[in-house]
Coordinates of C-alpha atoms in Angstrom, one line a residue:
M1 CA 0.1 0.2 0.2
T2 CA 1.0 3.7 -0.8
V3 CA 1.2 6.3 1.3
S4 CA -0.9 8.9 -0.2
S5 CA 0.1 12.5 -0.3
D6 CA -2.6 15.4 -0.8
S7 CA -2.3 16.1 -4.2
S8 CA -2.7 12.4 -5.4
V9 CA -5.4 12.2 -3.3
S10 CA -7.1 15.2 -4.5
A11 CA -6.2 13.9 -8.0
I12 CA -7.9 10.7 -7.3
V13 CA -10.9 12.3 -6.3
E14 CA -11.0 14.6 -9.1
E15 CA -10.6 11.4 -11.6
E16 CA -13.5 9.7 -9.5
R17 CA -15.8 12.9 -10.5
R18 CA -14.4 13.1 -13.9
I19 CA -15.7 9.2 -14.6
D20 CA -19.0 9.8 -12.4
A21 CA -19.7 12.5 -15.4
A22 CA -18.5 10.5 -18.4
L23 CA -21.1 7.7 -16.7
D24 CA -23.8 10.5 -17.3
L25 CA -25.6 8.4 -14.5
E26 CA -28.6 10.7 -14.2
N27 CA -29.6 10.6 -18.2
H28 CA -28.7 6.9 -18.4
N29 CA -30.4 5.7 -15.5
R30 CA -33.4 7.8 -16.1
D31 CA -33.4 5.9 -19.8
S32 CA -32.3 2.6 -18.3
V33 CA -34.3 0.0 -19.1
Y34 CA -34.2 -1.3 -15.5
N35 CA -35.6 1.8 -14.2
V36 CA -39.0 0.2 -13.3
P37 CA -40.6 0.0 -10.4
G38 CA -40.0 -3.7 -10.2
Y39 CA -36.3 -3.5 -9.6
R40 CA -36.2 -0.7 -7.2
P41 CA -34.8 -1.5 -3.7
V42 CA -36.3 -2.1 -0.5
R43 CA -34.9 -0.9 2.5
R44 CA -36.8 -2.0 5.6
E45 CA -35.3 -5.4 6.9
L46 CA -38.1 -7.4 9.0
A47 CA -37.5 -10.6 11.5
H48 CA -40.7 -12.9 11.3
A49 CA -43.3 -10.9 10.5
P50 CA -46.8 -12.1 9.9
V51 CA -48.0 -13.5 7.1
R52 CA -51.5 -13.6 5.5
V53 CA -52.3 -16.7 3.9
S54 CA -55.0 -17.2 1.2
G55 CA -56.1 -20.5 0.1
E56 CA -54.7 -23.7 2.2
L57 CA -51.1 -24.5 2.5
P58 CA -50.7 -28.1 2.5
A59 CA -50.4 -29.9 5.8
D60 CA -47.0 -31.4 4.7
L61 CA -45.2 -28.1 3.6
E62 CA -43.1 -27.6 6.3
G63 CA -40.0 -25.5 6.2
A64 CA -38.2 -22.1 4.6
Y65 CA -38.0 -20.7 1.6
L66 CA -35.2 -18.4 0.9
R67 CA -34.6 -16.6 -2.1
N68 CA -31.5 -14.6 -3.0
G69 CA -30.8 -11.3 -5.4
T70 CA -29.7 -7.8 -5.9
N71 CA -30.7 -5.0 -3.6
S72 CA -28.8 -1.7 -3.5
Q73 CA -27.9 0.0 -0.6
F74 CA -28.2 3.6 -2.1
D75 CA -30.9 5.8 -3.5
N76 CA -28.7 8.1 -5.7
G77 CA -26.0 5.3 -6.8
H78 CA -22.6 6.0 -8.3
I79 CA -22.9 3.3 -11.0
R80 CA -25.2 2.5 -14.0
L81 CA -28.5 0.6 -13.3
H82 CA -28.2 -3.2 -13.9
A83 CA -29.9 -6.7 -12.7
F84 CA -26.6 -8.1 -11.5
S85 CA -25.5 -4.5 -9.7
G86 CA -26.1 -3.6 -6.2
A87 CA -25.7 -5.6 -2.5
G88 CA -27.4 -9.1 -2.4
M89 CA -30.4 -9.7 0.2
V90 CA -32.1 -12.8 1.2
H91 CA -35.9 -12.6 1.3
Q92 CA -37.1 -15.9 3.6
I93 CA -40.7 -17.0 4.0
Q94 CA -41.0 -19.8 6.8
I95 CA -43.8 -22.1 6.9
S96 CA -45.1 -24.2 10.1
S97 CA -48.3 -25.5 11.0
G98 CA -50.5 -23.5 8.3
S99 CA -49.3 -20.5 8.9
A100 CA -45.7 -18.1 7.5
T101 CA -43.6 -15.3 8.5
Y102 CA -41.4 -12.9 6.3
S103 CA -38.0 -12.0 7.2
N104 CA -35.3 -10.2 5.2
S105 CA -32.0 -9.1 5.3
Y106 CA -29.2 -7.8 3.4
V107 CA -26.2 -10.0 2.8
R108 CA -23.5 -8.3 4.8
T109 CA -20.4 -9.2 3.4
P110 CA -17.1 -7.5 3.5
R111 CA -17.8 -5.0 0.4
F112 CA -21.1 -4.6 1.8
E113 CA -19.6 -3.7 5.0
A114 CA -16.7 -1.3 3.3
E115 CA -19.4 0.0 0.8
R116 CA -22.0 1.2 3.7
A117 CA -19.1 2.7 5.5
A118 CA -18.3 4.9 2.2
G119 CA -21.8 5.8 1.5
R120 CA -21.4 4.6 -2.0
E121 CA -20.4 2.1 -4.2
V122 CA -16.9 1.3 -3.8
Y123 CA -15.8 -1.5 -5.9
P124 CA -16.3 -2.8 -9.4
E125 CA -20.0 -3.4 -10.7
F126 CA -20.9 -6.0 -13.2
S127 CA -22.7 -2.9 -15.0
D128 CA -18.6 -1.2 -15.5
L129 CA -18.0 -4.5 -17.8
V130 CA -20.6 -2.9 -20.3
S131 CA -20.0 0.6 -19.6
G132 CA -17.3 1.3 -22.6
R133 CA -14.3 3.5 -21.7
P134 CA -15.9 5.0 -18.6
G135 CA -16.4 1.3 -17.6
A136 CA -12.8 0.6 -18.1
D137 CA -11.7 3.9 -15.9
R138 CA -13.8 3.1 -13.1
L139 CA -12.2 -0.4 -13.2
A140 CA -8.8 1.1 -13.1
L141 CA -9.3 3.6 -10.3
V142 CA -10.7 1.2 -8.1
E143 CA -7.3 -0.5 -8.3
E144 CA -5.6 3.1 -7.8
K145 CA -7.8 3.7 -4.9
I146 CA -6.6 0.3 -3.1
R147 CA -2.8 1.1 -4.1
H148 CA -3.4 4.5 -2.0
G149 CA -4.9 2.8 1.0
L150 CA -8.3 5.0 0.0
I151 CA -10.3 1.7 0.1
P152 CA -10.1 -1.6 2.0
A153 CA -7.8 -3.8 -0.1
L154 CA -10.5 -6.4 -0.6
G155 CA -9.2 -9.1 -3.5
P156 CA -10.9 -10.0 -6.5
F157 CA -12.4 -12.7 -4.9
E158 CA -13.3 -10.9 -1.5
R159 CA -15.0 -8.4 -3.3
T160 CA -18.0 -10.9 -3.9
P161 CA -22.1 -9.2 -2.9
G162 CA -23.3 -12.6 -2.7
S163 CA -26.2 -11.8 -4.4
T164 CA -27.3 -14.4 -6.9
S165 CA -27.6 -17.5 -5.5
I166 CA -28.4 -19.2 -2.0
R167 CA -27.8 -22.6 -1.4
Y168 CA -27.7 -25.2 1.4
H169 CA -24.8 -27.8 2.2
H170 CA -24.2 -29.6 5.5
G171 CA -25.4 -27.5 7.9
R172 CA -24.5 -24.5 6.4
L173 CA -26.6 -21.5 3.9
Y174 CA -24.4 -20.2 1.1
C175 CA -24.5 -17.1 -0.4
L176 CA -23.1 -17.3 -3.8
Q177 CA -22.2 -14.8 -7.0
E178 CA -20.0 -16.4 -9.5
T179 CA -16.9 -13.7 -9.5
G180 CA -16.1 -14.4 -6.0
Y181 CA -15.9 -16.7 -3.0
A182 CA -18.8 -18.3 -1.0
F183 CA -19.9 -16.4 1.5
V184 CA -21.5 -18.8 4.6
L185 CA -24.2 -17.1 6.4
D186 CA -24.9 -17.0 10.2
T187 CA -27.8 -18.9 11.5
R188 CA -29.3 -19.7 14.4
V189 CA -32.9 -21.2 15.5
E190 CA -34.7 -19.7 18.0
D191 CA -38.2 -21.7 19.0
G192 CA -38.2 -23.4 15.7
R193 CA -37.5 -20.2 13.8
L194 CA -34.7 -19.8 11.5
I195 CA -33.0 -16.7 12.4
V196 CA -30.8 -15.0 9.5
D197 CA -29.7 -11.2 10.0
G198 CA -27.1 -11.4 6.7
R199 CA -24.2 -11.7 8.9
G200 CA -21.1 -13.9 8.2
R201 CA -18.1 -15.0 6.8
L202 CA -15.9 -15.4 3.3
E203 CA -15.3 -19.5 2.9
T204 CA -12.1 -20.1 1.6
W205 CA -11.3 -23.4 3.4
A206 CA -8.5 -22.4 5.2
G207 CA -6.9 -20.5 2.4
E208 CA -7.1 -24.0 0.1
W209 CA -10.1 -22.6 -2.6
E210 CA -8.5 -21.3 -5.6
G211 CA -10.5 -19.0 -7.6
P212 CA -14.6 -18.1 -7.9
F213 CA -17.6 -20.0 -6.6
S214 CA -20.1 -21.1 -9.0
A215 CA -23.7 -19.3 -8.5
H216 CA -25.0 -22.9 -9.6
P217 CA -23.2 -25.7 -7.9
R218 CA -24.3 -29.1 -8.7
I219 CA -25.4 -31.2 -5.5
N220 CA -25.3 -35.1 -5.9
P221 CA -28.3 -36.3 -4.9
D222 CA -27.0 -39.5 -3.7
N223 CA -25.1 -38.0 -0.6
G224 CA -24.9 -34.3 -0.9
D225 CA -21.8 -33.9 -2.4
V226 CA -21.2 -30.4 -4.1
Y227 CA -19.2 -30.0 -7.5
N228 CA -18.2 -26.8 -8.5
L229 CA -17.3 -25.4 -11.8
S230 CA -15.8 -21.7 -12.4
V231 CA -13.9 -19.5 -14.2
E232 CA -10.8 -17.3 -13.3
P233 CA -10.1 -14.0 -14.5
S234 CA -7.0 -15.3 -16.5
G235 CA -9.5 -18.1 -18.5
Q236 CA -8.7 -21.5 -16.0
I237 CA -11.5 -23.4 -15.7
I238 CA -11.1 -25.1 -12.4
A239 CA -13.3 -28.4 -11.4
G240 CA -14.2 -28.5 -7.3
L241 CA -15.8 -30.7 -5.0
L242 CA -17.2 -30.5 -1.2
H243 CA -17.5 -33.6 0.9
K244 CA -19.6 -33.1 4.4
G245 CA -18.3 -29.2 4.3
E246 CA -14.8 -30.1 3.5
L247 CA -12.6 -29.5 0.2
A248 CA -12.5 -32.7 -0.8
A249 CA -10.9 -31.7 -4.3
Q250 CA -9.9 -29.0 -6.6
Q251 CA -8.4 -28.8 -10.0
V252 CA -7.8 -26.9 -13.3
V253 CA -9.4 -28.7 -16.0
H254 CA -9.0 -26.4 -19.1
R255 CA -6.8 -23.2 -19.4
Q256 CA -8.7 -21.0 -22.4
T257 CA -6.2 -18.8 -24.5
P258 CA -6.2 -16.0 -26.8
D259 CA -6.5 -19.0 -29.6
T260 CA -9.5 -20.1 -28.3
G261 CA -11.0 -17.3 -27.1
E262 CA -12.6 -17.2 -23.5
M263 CA -16.4 -18.1 -22.6
G264 CA -18.6 -14.8 -21.9
W265 CA -18.8 -16.9 -18.8
L266 CA -19.9 -20.1 -17.1
H267 CA -23.0 -19.8 -15.2
D268 CA -24.4 -23.5 -15.0
F269 CA -23.8 -26.8 -15.8
F270 CA -24.7 -30.3 -15.8
L271 CA -24.1 -33.3 -13.5
T272 CA -24.5 -37.1 -14.4
E273 CA -23.1 -40.2 -12.8
N274 CA -19.8 -39.8 -14.2
H275 CA -19.3 -36.8 -15.6
L276 CA -19.6 -33.1 -15.6
V277 CA -20.7 -31.3 -18.7
F278 CA -20.7 -27.4 -19.2
P279 CA -21.3 -25.2 -21.9
D280 CA -18.4 -23.2 -24.3
I281 CA -21.2 -20.4 -25.0
S282 CA -21.2 -18.2 -28.0
V283 CA -21.1 -15.0 -26.2
R284 CA -17.2 -14.1 -25.9
R285 CA -15.2 -12.4 -23.3
D286 CA -12.7 -9.9 -24.4
P287 CA -11.5 -7.0 -21.5
G288 CA -10.2 -5.1 -24.7
G289 CA -13.7 -4.9 -25.7
L290 CA -14.5 -2.3 -23.2
L291 CA -12.9 0.3 -25.6
G292 CA -14.5 -1.1 -28.9
P293 CA -17.3 0.0 -30.6
E294 CA -19.8 -1.8 -28.5
G295 CA -18.2 -0.8 -25.6
S296 CA -18.6 -4.2 -23.7
V297 CA -16.7 -7.0 -22.3
F298 CA -18.9 -9.4 -24.1
R299 CA -19.7 -9.9 -27.5
H300 CA -21.9 -12.4 -29.4
D301 CA -19.8 -14.3 -31.7
A302 CA -22.2 -15.7 -34.5
D303 CA -19.5 -18.2 -36.1
H304 CA -18.5 -19.6 -32.5
R305 CA -21.0 -22.6 -32.5
L306 CA -21.9 -23.9 -29.3
R307 CA -20.0 -26.9 -27.8
W308 CA -20.0 -28.8 -24.8
G309 CA -17.3 -29.9 -22.4
V310 CA -17.2 -33.4 -20.8
L311 CA -14.8 -34.2 -17.9
P312 CA -14.8 -36.9 -15.4
R313 CA -16.4 -36.4 -11.9
D314 CA -13.1 -38.0 -10.1
F315 CA -11.2 -35.3 -12.2
G316 CA -7.7 -35.3 -11.4
P317 CA -3.9 -33.4 -12.5
D318 CA -4.3 -35.7 -15.5
T319 CA -7.9 -34.8 -16.7
E320 CA -8.5 -33.5 -20.0
V321 CA -12.2 -31.1 -21.0
R322 CA -13.6 -33.8 -24.3
W323 CA -15.4 -31.0 -26.8
F324 CA -18.5 -31.7 -28.6
T325 CA -19.7 -28.9 -30.9
T326 CA -23.4 -28.4 -31.7
G327 CA -24.7 -27.3 -35.3
Q328 CA -25.5 -23.6 -34.2
A329 CA -24.3 -20.7 -32.2
G330 CA -25.8 -20.3 -28.9
T331 CA -25.6 -19.0 -25.0
V332 CA -26.7 -20.7 -22.1
W333 CA -27.7 -19.1 -18.7
H334 CA -29.5 -22.0 -17.1
V335 CA -29.5 -25.9 -18.0
I336 CA -32.3 -28.4 -17.2
N337 CA -30.9 -31.9 -16.6
A338 CA -28.6 -34.4 -18.5
W339 CA -27.9 -38.0 -18.0
E340 CA -26.2 -41.1 -19.1
R341 CA -27.5 -44.0 -21.4
Q342 CA -26.9 -46.6 -23.5
G343 CA -27.0 -45.8 -27.3
P344 CA -29.2 -48.1 -29.7
R345 CA -25.9 -49.4 -31.0
G346 CA -24.5 -50.2 -27.4
S347 CA -22.9 -46.9 -27.3
R348 CA -22.2 -44.5 -24.0
E349 CA -24.5 -41.3 -24.5
I350 CA -25.1 -38.4 -22.2
V351 CA -28.5 -36.8 -23.3
L352 CA -28.7 -32.8 -22.5
Y353 CA -31.5 -30.4 -22.0
S354 CA -31.1 -26.8 -22.2
P355 CA -32.5 -23.4 -23.2
V356 CA -30.3 -21.5 -25.6
F357 CA -30.2 -17.9 -26.6
P358 CA -29.6 -18.1 -30.5
S359 CA -28.0 -14.3 -29.9
Y360 CA -27.2 -12.5 -27.0
P361 CA -26.6 -8.7 -26.4
S362 CA -23.5 -7.4 -25.8
S363 CA -24.8 -5.3 -23.2
V364 CA -26.3 -8.2 -21.2
A365 CA -29.4 -7.0 -20.8
I366 CA -30.7 -10.2 -18.6
H367 CA -34.6 -10.1 -17.6
T368 CA -35.4 -7.4 -19.6
P369 CA -37.5 -6.3 -23.0
E370 CA -34.0 -6.3 -24.4
E371 CA -33.1 -9.6 -23.9
P372 CA -34.0 -12.1 -26.8
P373 CA -35.9 -15.2 -25.9
A374 CA -33.9 -18.6 -25.6
Q375 CA -35.3 -22.0 -27.3
V376 CA -35.2 -25.2 -25.4
R377 CA -33.1 -27.5 -27.1
T378 CA -32.1 -31.2 -26.5
W379 CA -28.5 -32.8 -27.6
V380 CA -27.3 -36.4 -27.7
L381 CA -23.4 -36.7 -27.1
D382 CA -21.9 -40.2 -28.2
L383 CA -18.8 -40.6 -25.8
D384 CA -17.7 -43.2 -27.7
T385 CA -17.5 -41.6 -31.4
G386 CA -17.2 -38.2 -30.0
E387 CA -19.9 -37.0 -32.4
V388 CA -23.0 -34.7 -31.4
T389 CA -25.6 -37.4 -32.8
D390 CA -29.2 -35.3 -31.7
D391 CA -29.0 -31.7 -32.0
R392 CA -33.1 -30.3 -32.0
L393 CA -35.4 -27.8 -31.1
L394 CA -38.0 -28.5 -29.0
I395 CA -39.6 -25.6 -27.9
D396 CA -39.4 -22.0 -29.9
H397 CA -40.9 -20.1 -27.5
G398 CA -38.9 -18.0 -24.5
Y399 CA -39.0 -20.3 -21.7
E400 CA -35.8 -20.0 -19.2
R401 CA -35.0 -20.7 -15.5
P402 CA -36.3 -24.1 -15.6
S403 CA -36.8 -26.2 -12.2
L404 CA -36.8 -30.1 -11.9
N405 CA -36.9 -32.5 -9.1
L406 CA -33.7 -32.0 -7.3
N407 CA -33.4 -35.9 -6.4
H408 CA -33.4 -36.8 -9.8
V409 CA -30.3 -34.2 -11.2
G410 CA -28.2 -36.5 -13.2
R411 CA -30.6 -39.3 -14.0
T412 CA -33.2 -39.9 -16.3
S413 CA -36.2 -37.4 -15.5
R414 CA -39.6 -36.6 -16.8
Y415 CA -40.8 -33.3 -15.9
C416 CA -39.2 -29.9 -16.1
Y417 CA -41.0 -26.4 -15.0
L418 CA -39.9 -23.7 -17.2
L419 CA -40.6 -20.0 -16.7
D420 CA -42.0 -18.4 -19.4
E421 CA -40.4 -15.0 -20.2
H422 CA -42.0 -14.7 -23.5
G423 CA -44.1 -11.5 -22.2
D424 CA -43.1 -7.8 -22.0
G425 CA -39.3 -9.4 -21.1
Y426 CA -39.2 -8.5 -17.4
M427 CA -39.0 -11.7 -15.6
G428 CA -42.0 -14.6 -16.1
K429 CA -45.7 -14.1 -16.4
G430 CA -46.0 -18.0 -16.0
V431 CA -45.1 -21.5 -15.4
L432 CA -45.1 -24.4 -17.8
K433 CA -44.9 -28.1 -17.1
Y434 CA -43.3 -30.3 -19.7
D435 CA -42.4 -34.0 -20.2
L436 CA -38.9 -34.3 -21.6
V437 CA -39.5 -38.1 -22.4
E438 CA -42.7 -37.4 -24.5
E439 CA -41.5 -33.9 -25.4
K440 CA -44.8 -32.5 -25.0
E441 CA -46.3 -29.2 -22.9
L442 CA -48.4 -31.3 -20.1
G443 CA -49.8 -28.1 -18.0
Y444 CA -49.2 -24.0 -17.4
L445 CA -49.9 -21.6 -15.0
D446 CA -50.2 -18.0 -15.8
Y447 CA -49.2 -15.4 -13.3
G448 CA -51.8 -12.6 -14.0
D449 CA -50.6 -9.4 -14.0
M450 CA -47.5 -10.7 -11.5
Y451 CA -44.2 -11.3 -12.4
G452 CA -42.1 -14.6 -11.2
G453 CA -38.7 -15.5 -10.8
E454 CA -38.0 -18.9 -11.0
A455 CA -40.8 -22.3 -9.9
L456 CA -38.7 -24.0 -7.3
F457 CA -39.7 -27.8 -7.3
V458 CA -40.2 -29.3 -3.6
P459 CA -41.0 -32.7 -2.9
R460 CA -43.4 -33.9 -0.8
P461 CA -41.7 -36.0 2.0
T462 CA -43.6 -38.8 1.5
A463 CA -43.4 -38.5 -2.5
S464 CA -44.2 -41.4 -4.7
S465 CA -43.7 -39.8 -7.8
E466 CA -41.3 -37.5 -9.4
D467 CA -43.9 -34.9 -9.9
N468 CA -45.9 -35.5 -6.5
G469 CA -45.2 -32.1 -4.5
Y470 CA -44.7 -28.2 -5.0
L471 CA -43.9 -25.5 -7.3
L472 CA -43.3 -22.2 -4.9
D473 CA -42.2 -19.3 -7.0
L474 CA -42.0 -15.2 -5.2
L475 CA -44.6 -13.2 -7.5
M476 CA -43.8 -9.3 -7.8
D477 CA -45.2 -6.4 -9.1
D478 CA -44.6 -2.6 -8.0
H479 CA -46.3 -2.7 -5.2
R480 CA -46.6 -6.2 -3.6
A481 CA -44.7 -9.5 -3.4
E482 CA -46.7 -13.1 -3.0
L483 CA -45.3 -16.6 -2.8
V484 CA -47.4 -18.8 -4.7
V485 CA -47.9 -22.6 -4.1
I486 CA -48.9 -24.4 -6.9
D487 CA -49.5 -28.4 -6.7
A488 CA -46.6 -29.8 -9.8
Q489 CA -48.9 -33.2 -10.4
T490 CA -52.1 -30.6 -11.5
M491 CA -50.2 -27.1 -12.3
T492 CA -53.3 -25.7 -10.1
E493 CA -52.9 -23.2 -7.6
L494 CA -53.2 -24.0 -3.9
A495 CA -52.2 -21.1 -1.3
R496 CA -51.0 -17.4 -1.7
L497 CA -48.6 -16.0 1.1
H498 CA -49.2 -12.1 0.9
L499 CA -45.8 -10.5 2.3
P500 CA -45.9 -7.6 4.3
Q501 CA -44.1 -5.5 1.6
R502 CA -43.1 -5.7 -1.8
V503 CA -39.6 -7.4 -3.0
P504 CA -37.4 -6.2 -5.9
F505 CA -37.3 -8.6 -8.8
G506 CA -34.8 -11.2 -8.1
V507 CA -34.5 -15.3 -9.2
H508 CA -33.1 -18.2 -7.5
A509 CA -34.0 -19.5 -4.2
T510 CA -33.8 -22.8 -2.0
W511 CA -36.2 -24.7 0.1
L512 CA -35.1 -26.2 3.4
D513 CA -37.3 -28.8 5.1
S514 CA -37.4 -29.0 9.0
P515 CA -34.7 -31.4 9.5
E516 CA -32.6 -29.1 7.6
I517 CA -33.4 -26.2 9.7
A518 CA -32.6 -27.8 12.8
T519 CA -28.8 -28.3 11.1
L520 CA -28.6 -24.5 11.1
A521 CA -28.5 -24.0 15.2
P522 CA -24.8 -23.2 16.0

């Protein structure tokens, strides 16, 4: 750290003012596609406020629904608006004996606390990556301020807002965002109620963890092991494995180079019986693109066909990724499911199902009308020949953010639940039940004038079939939020939980049953 003179500090302050002016925040954010009431933050944090229930809650639905998402701390921010920018906030609805309570709290990462103390955004935001020269200048200024001791010297992975998803593993709750470390929430249980106030710690497994942690790790339904795939800023792809809360394995499995180009992101992947399968998407990443005509790190390359990388679950130092190239360009955010099978001639195959975007804007305008519709496709990878033997369009409609019974991850599954984003482009207007085996639509529930984020499947405790359970989705509009409970077999609404305040647009959630909640007690 450099000891700064008054003149150097003044120069940095002046540079920050210049960058703020170049970002043209007032005009840009006023006209932004994200400047809608649904994305506006809430500030009031509640603890187990009563929730009004309409309809009838199922007697066997006992536990806690938790959803993560961005929620800016500041009224007059110094960043351009984007769905991925801002602090994280966890929203919790706990259900017990037919009644429910609502709680919410900021995810109080080291970044959150440093920015709260500064009274403004301090560290790089996703929107900087799509803001041209001013974004590039802001990224450089952050490092300059750290060198001069003007802001806490958080490393790149320590700057996570922990704002994308929330997952449970072995008595811990992890807030995740794929550019940084996992953030473990402090939890306790009082009189059966789960208490989360947003405090916690970054988890590095005693400094052994390398790289960021995925927003969508895959969990083995047989033993709870967590598989992780993430991309370092250098382009290295790192695989990791957690077993009973401990780091069991981690390995660089692929190195992207200037010759191969770098994928824009690796947001989600498949887990099968013996393999991890991940997409190398057509959106490419180039930091120099910030100074180019599109003013973005990201660029859709129509000539880069989507390909699937396959590696063994028991990865090691000699692991090499096998690549299977599809017939068209495509970009993937969220996958459905994949499993291994024997082909008609006895070959070893992996069948994949996923939404895919044929093209994607360099502004990465996710969850808005500027995001193009996805298509649902299937592929078959022949492990013996190295060929893609099936590559078909299943649904040509804007379905995304899929859900399924997580007890069937990596196994033959029939049902998935797809969020319908083919409305005005903001979030989801309904949910479709789809049969992957018969390749047909089975049922649809319209959300009316509210928006959904993700229809999370929760199996019944005594489930006798794959779809014997409930779908939970947190519905939002400009003024209210409601958790809808849907019968996943009949696709009919059973109950609504009317929250005491609105919730900003957001997506990813998890469900904790009562035994899992009990493990969160210190």
